[in-house]
mmCIF file with all atom_site columns, C-alpha atoms in Angstrom:
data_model
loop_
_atom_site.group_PDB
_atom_site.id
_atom_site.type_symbol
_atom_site.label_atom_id
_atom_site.label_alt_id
_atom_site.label_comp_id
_atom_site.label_asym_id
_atom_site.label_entity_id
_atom_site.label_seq_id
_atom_site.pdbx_PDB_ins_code
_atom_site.Cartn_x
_atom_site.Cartn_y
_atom_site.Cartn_z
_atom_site.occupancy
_atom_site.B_iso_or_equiv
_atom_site.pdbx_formal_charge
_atom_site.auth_seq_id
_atom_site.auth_comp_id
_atom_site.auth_asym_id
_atom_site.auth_atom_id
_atom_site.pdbx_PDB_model_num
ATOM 1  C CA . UNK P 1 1  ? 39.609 36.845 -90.194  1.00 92.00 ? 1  UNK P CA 1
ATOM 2  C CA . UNK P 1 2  ? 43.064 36.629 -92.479  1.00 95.00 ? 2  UNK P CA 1
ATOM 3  C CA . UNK P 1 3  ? 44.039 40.340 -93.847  1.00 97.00 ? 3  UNK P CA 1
ATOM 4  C CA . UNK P 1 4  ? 42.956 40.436 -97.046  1.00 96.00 ? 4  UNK P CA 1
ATOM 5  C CA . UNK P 1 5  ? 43.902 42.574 -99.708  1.00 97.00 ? 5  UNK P CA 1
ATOM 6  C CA . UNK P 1 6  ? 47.708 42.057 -99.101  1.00 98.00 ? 6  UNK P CA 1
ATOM 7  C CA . UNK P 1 7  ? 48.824 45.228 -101.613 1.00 98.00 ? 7  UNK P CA 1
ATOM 8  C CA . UNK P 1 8  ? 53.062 44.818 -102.810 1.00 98.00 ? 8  UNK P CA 1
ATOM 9  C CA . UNK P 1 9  ? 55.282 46.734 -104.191 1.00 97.00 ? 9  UNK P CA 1
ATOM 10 C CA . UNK P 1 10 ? 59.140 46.751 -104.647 1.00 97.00 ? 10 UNK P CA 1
ATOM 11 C CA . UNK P 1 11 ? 61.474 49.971 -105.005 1.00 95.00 ? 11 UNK P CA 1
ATOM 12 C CA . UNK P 1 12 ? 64.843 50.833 -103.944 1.00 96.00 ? 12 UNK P CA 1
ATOM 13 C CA . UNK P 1 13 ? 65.626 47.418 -103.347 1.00 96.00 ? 13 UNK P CA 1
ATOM 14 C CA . UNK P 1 14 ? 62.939 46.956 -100.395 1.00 97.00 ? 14 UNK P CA 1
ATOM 15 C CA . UNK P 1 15 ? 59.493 44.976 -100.620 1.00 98.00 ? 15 UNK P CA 1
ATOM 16 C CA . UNK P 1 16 ? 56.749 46.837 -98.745  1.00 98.00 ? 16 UNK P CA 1
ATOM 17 C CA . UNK P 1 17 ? 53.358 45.245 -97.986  1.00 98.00 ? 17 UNK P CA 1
ATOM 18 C CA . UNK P 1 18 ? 50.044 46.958 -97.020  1.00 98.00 ? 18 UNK P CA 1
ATOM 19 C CA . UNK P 1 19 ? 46.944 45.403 -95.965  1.00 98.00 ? 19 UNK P CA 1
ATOM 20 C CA . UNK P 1 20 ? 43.752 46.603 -93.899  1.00 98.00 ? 20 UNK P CA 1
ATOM 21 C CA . UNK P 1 21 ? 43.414 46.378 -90.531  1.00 96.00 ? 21 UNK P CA 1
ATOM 22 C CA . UNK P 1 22 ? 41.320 43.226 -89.077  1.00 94.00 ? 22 UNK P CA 1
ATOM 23 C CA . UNK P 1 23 ? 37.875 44.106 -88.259  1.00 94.00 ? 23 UNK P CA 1
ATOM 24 C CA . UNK P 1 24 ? 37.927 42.374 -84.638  1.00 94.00 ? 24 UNK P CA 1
ATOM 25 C CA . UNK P 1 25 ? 38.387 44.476 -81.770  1.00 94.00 ? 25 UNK P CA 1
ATOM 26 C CA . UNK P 1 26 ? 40.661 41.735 -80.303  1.00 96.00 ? 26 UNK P CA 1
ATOM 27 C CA . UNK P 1 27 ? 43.240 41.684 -83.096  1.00 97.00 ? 27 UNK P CA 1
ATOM 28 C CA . UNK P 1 28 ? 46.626 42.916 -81.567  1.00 97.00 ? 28 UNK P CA 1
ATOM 29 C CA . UNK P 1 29 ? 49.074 42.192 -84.346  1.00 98.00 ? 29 UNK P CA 1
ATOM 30 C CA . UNK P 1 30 ? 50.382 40.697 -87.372  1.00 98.00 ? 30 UNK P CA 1
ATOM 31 C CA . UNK P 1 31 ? 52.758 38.072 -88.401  1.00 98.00 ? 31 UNK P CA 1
ATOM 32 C CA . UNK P 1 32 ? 54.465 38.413 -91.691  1.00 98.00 ? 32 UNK P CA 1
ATOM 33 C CA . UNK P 1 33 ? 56.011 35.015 -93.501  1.00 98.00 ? 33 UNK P CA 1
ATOM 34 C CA . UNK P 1 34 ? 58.139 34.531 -96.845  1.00 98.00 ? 34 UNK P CA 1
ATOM 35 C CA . UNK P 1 35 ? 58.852 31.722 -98.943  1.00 98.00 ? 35 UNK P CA 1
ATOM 36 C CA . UNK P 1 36 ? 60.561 31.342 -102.228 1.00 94.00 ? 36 UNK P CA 1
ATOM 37 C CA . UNK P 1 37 ? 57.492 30.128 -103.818 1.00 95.00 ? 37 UNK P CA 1
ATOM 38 C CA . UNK P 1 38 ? 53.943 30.304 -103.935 1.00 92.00 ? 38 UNK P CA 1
ATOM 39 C CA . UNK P 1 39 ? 53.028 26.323 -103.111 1.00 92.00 ? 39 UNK P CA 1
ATOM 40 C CA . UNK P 1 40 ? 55.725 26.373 -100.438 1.00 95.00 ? 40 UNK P CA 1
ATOM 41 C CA . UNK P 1 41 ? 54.778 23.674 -97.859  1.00 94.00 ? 41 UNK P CA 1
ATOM 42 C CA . UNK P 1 42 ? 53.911 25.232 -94.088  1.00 92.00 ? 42 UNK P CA 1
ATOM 43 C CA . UNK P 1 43 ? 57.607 24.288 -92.829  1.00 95.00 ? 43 UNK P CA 1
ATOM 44 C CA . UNK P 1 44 ? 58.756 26.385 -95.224  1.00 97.00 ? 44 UNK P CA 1
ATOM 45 C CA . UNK P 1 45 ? 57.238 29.565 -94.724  1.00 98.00 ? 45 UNK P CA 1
ATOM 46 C CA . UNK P 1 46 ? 59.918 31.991 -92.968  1.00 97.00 ? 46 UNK P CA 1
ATOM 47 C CA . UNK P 1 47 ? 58.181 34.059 -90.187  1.00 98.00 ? 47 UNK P CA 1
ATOM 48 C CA . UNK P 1 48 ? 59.626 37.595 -90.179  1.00 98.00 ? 48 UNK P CA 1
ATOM 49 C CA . UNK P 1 49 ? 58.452 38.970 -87.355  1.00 97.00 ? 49 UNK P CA 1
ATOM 50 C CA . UNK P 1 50 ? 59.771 37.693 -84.028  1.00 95.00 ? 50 UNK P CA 1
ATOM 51 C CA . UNK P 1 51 ? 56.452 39.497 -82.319  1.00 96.00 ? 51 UNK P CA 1
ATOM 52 C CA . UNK P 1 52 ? 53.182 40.202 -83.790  1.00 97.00 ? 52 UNK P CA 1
ATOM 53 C CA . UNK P 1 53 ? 53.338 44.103 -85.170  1.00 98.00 ? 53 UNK P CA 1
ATOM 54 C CA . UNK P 1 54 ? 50.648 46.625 -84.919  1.00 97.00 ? 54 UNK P CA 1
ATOM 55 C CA . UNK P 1 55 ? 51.362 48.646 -87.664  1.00 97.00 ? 55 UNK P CA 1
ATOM 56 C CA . UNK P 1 56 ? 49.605 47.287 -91.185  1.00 98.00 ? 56 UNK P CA 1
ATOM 57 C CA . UNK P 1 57 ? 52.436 47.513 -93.132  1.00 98.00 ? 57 UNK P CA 1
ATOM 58 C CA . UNK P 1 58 ? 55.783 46.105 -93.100  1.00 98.00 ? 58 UNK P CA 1
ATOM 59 C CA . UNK P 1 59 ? 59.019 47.069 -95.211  1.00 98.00 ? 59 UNK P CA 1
ATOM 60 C CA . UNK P 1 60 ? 61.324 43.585 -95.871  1.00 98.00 ? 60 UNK P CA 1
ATOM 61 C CA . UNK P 1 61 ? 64.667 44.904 -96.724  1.00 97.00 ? 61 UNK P CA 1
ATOM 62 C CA . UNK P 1 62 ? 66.430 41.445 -96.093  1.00 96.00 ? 62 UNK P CA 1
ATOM 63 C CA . UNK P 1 63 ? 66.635 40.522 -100.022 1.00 97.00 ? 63 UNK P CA 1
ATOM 64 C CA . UNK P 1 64 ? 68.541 40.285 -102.874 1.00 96.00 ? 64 UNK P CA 1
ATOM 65 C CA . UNK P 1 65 ? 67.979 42.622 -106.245 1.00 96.00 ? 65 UNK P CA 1
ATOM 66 C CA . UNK P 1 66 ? 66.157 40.278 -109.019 1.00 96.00 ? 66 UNK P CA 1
ATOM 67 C CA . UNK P 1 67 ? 65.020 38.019 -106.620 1.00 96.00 ? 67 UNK P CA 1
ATOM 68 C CA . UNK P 1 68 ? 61.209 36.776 -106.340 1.00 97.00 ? 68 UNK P CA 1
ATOM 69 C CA . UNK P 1 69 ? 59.928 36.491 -102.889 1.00 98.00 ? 69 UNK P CA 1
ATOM 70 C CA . UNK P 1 70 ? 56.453 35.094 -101.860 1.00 98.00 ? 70 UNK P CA 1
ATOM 71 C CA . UNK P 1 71 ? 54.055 36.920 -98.543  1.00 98.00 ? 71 UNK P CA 1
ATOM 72 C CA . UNK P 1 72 ? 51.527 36.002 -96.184  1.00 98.00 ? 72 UNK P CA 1
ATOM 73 C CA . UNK P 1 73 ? 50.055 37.361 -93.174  1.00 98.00 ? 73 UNK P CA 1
ATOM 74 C CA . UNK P 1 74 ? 48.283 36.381 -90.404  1.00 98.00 ? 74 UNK P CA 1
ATOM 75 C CA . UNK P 1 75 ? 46.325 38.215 -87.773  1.00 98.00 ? 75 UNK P CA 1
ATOM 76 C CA . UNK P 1 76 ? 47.042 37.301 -83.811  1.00 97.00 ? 76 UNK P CA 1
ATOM 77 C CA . UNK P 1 77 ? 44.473 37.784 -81.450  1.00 97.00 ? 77 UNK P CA 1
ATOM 78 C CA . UNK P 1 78 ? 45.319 38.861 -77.201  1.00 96.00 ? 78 UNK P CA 1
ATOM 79 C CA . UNK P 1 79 ? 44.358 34.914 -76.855  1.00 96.00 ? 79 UNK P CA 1
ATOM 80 C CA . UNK P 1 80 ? 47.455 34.233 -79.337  1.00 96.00 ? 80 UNK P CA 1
ATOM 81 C CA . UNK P 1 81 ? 45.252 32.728 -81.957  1.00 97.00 ? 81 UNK P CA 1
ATOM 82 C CA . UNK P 1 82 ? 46.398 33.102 -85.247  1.00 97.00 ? 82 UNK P CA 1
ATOM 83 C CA . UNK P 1 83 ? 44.003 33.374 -88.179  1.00 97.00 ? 83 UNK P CA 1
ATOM 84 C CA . UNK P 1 84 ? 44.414 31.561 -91.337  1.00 97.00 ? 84 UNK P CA 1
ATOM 85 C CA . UNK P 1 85 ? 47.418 33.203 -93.765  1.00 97.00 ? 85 UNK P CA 1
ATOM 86 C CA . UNK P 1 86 ? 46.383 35.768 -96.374  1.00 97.00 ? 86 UNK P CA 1
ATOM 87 C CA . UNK P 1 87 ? 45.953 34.745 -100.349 1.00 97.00 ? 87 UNK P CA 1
ATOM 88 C CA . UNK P 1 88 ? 50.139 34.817 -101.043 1.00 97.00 ? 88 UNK P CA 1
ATOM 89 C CA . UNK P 1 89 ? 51.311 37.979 -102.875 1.00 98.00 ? 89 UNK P CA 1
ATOM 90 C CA . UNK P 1 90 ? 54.707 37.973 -104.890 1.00 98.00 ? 90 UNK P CA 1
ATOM 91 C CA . UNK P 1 91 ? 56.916 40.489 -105.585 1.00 97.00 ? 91 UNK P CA 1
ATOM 92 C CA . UNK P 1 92 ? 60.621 40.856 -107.481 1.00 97.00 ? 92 UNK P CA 1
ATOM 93 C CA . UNK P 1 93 ? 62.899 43.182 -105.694 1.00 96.00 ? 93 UNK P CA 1
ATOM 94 C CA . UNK P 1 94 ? 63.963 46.181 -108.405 1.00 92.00 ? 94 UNK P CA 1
ATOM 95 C CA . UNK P 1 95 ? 66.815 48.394 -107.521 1.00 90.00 ? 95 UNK P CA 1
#
């Protein structure tokens, strides 16, 4: 199942995301993407995490101050299936 609620929040010039953990025993990670807008086409999503993390958060501190960045995330199973992306969550980065 995609992780779903995808909480944001921006401070100190950092974007943090939180989301629950997937209810299927064989979920062993995340992927995290960005995009500079919400009806970004696939090829433009920007995966952020070379590997699939564990933890169910993840801190982007790659942006600019004033800047509106658009999140997804996807759960990867140990067969490397990945489920479908979350509903996308924005965010403006405040200093």
């Amino acid at each position: 199942s995609r992780p779903e609620p995808v909480t944001i929040a921006s401070a100190n010039g950092v974007i943090s995301l939180f989301w629950p953990s997937a209810p299927e025993p064989d979920v062993v990670g995340y992927n995290v993407y960005r995009a500079t807008s919400a009806g970004a086409s696939d090829d433009q999503w920007i995966k952020l995490t070379p590997e699939p993390i564990t933890p169910v958060t993840f801190r982007d501190d790659r942006v600019q101050i004033d800047q509106t960045y658009f999140y997804r995330v996807t759960a990867i199973d140990r067969f490397n299936n990945e489920s479908k992306p979350s509903p996308v969550v924005s965010e403006t980065v405040h200093p």
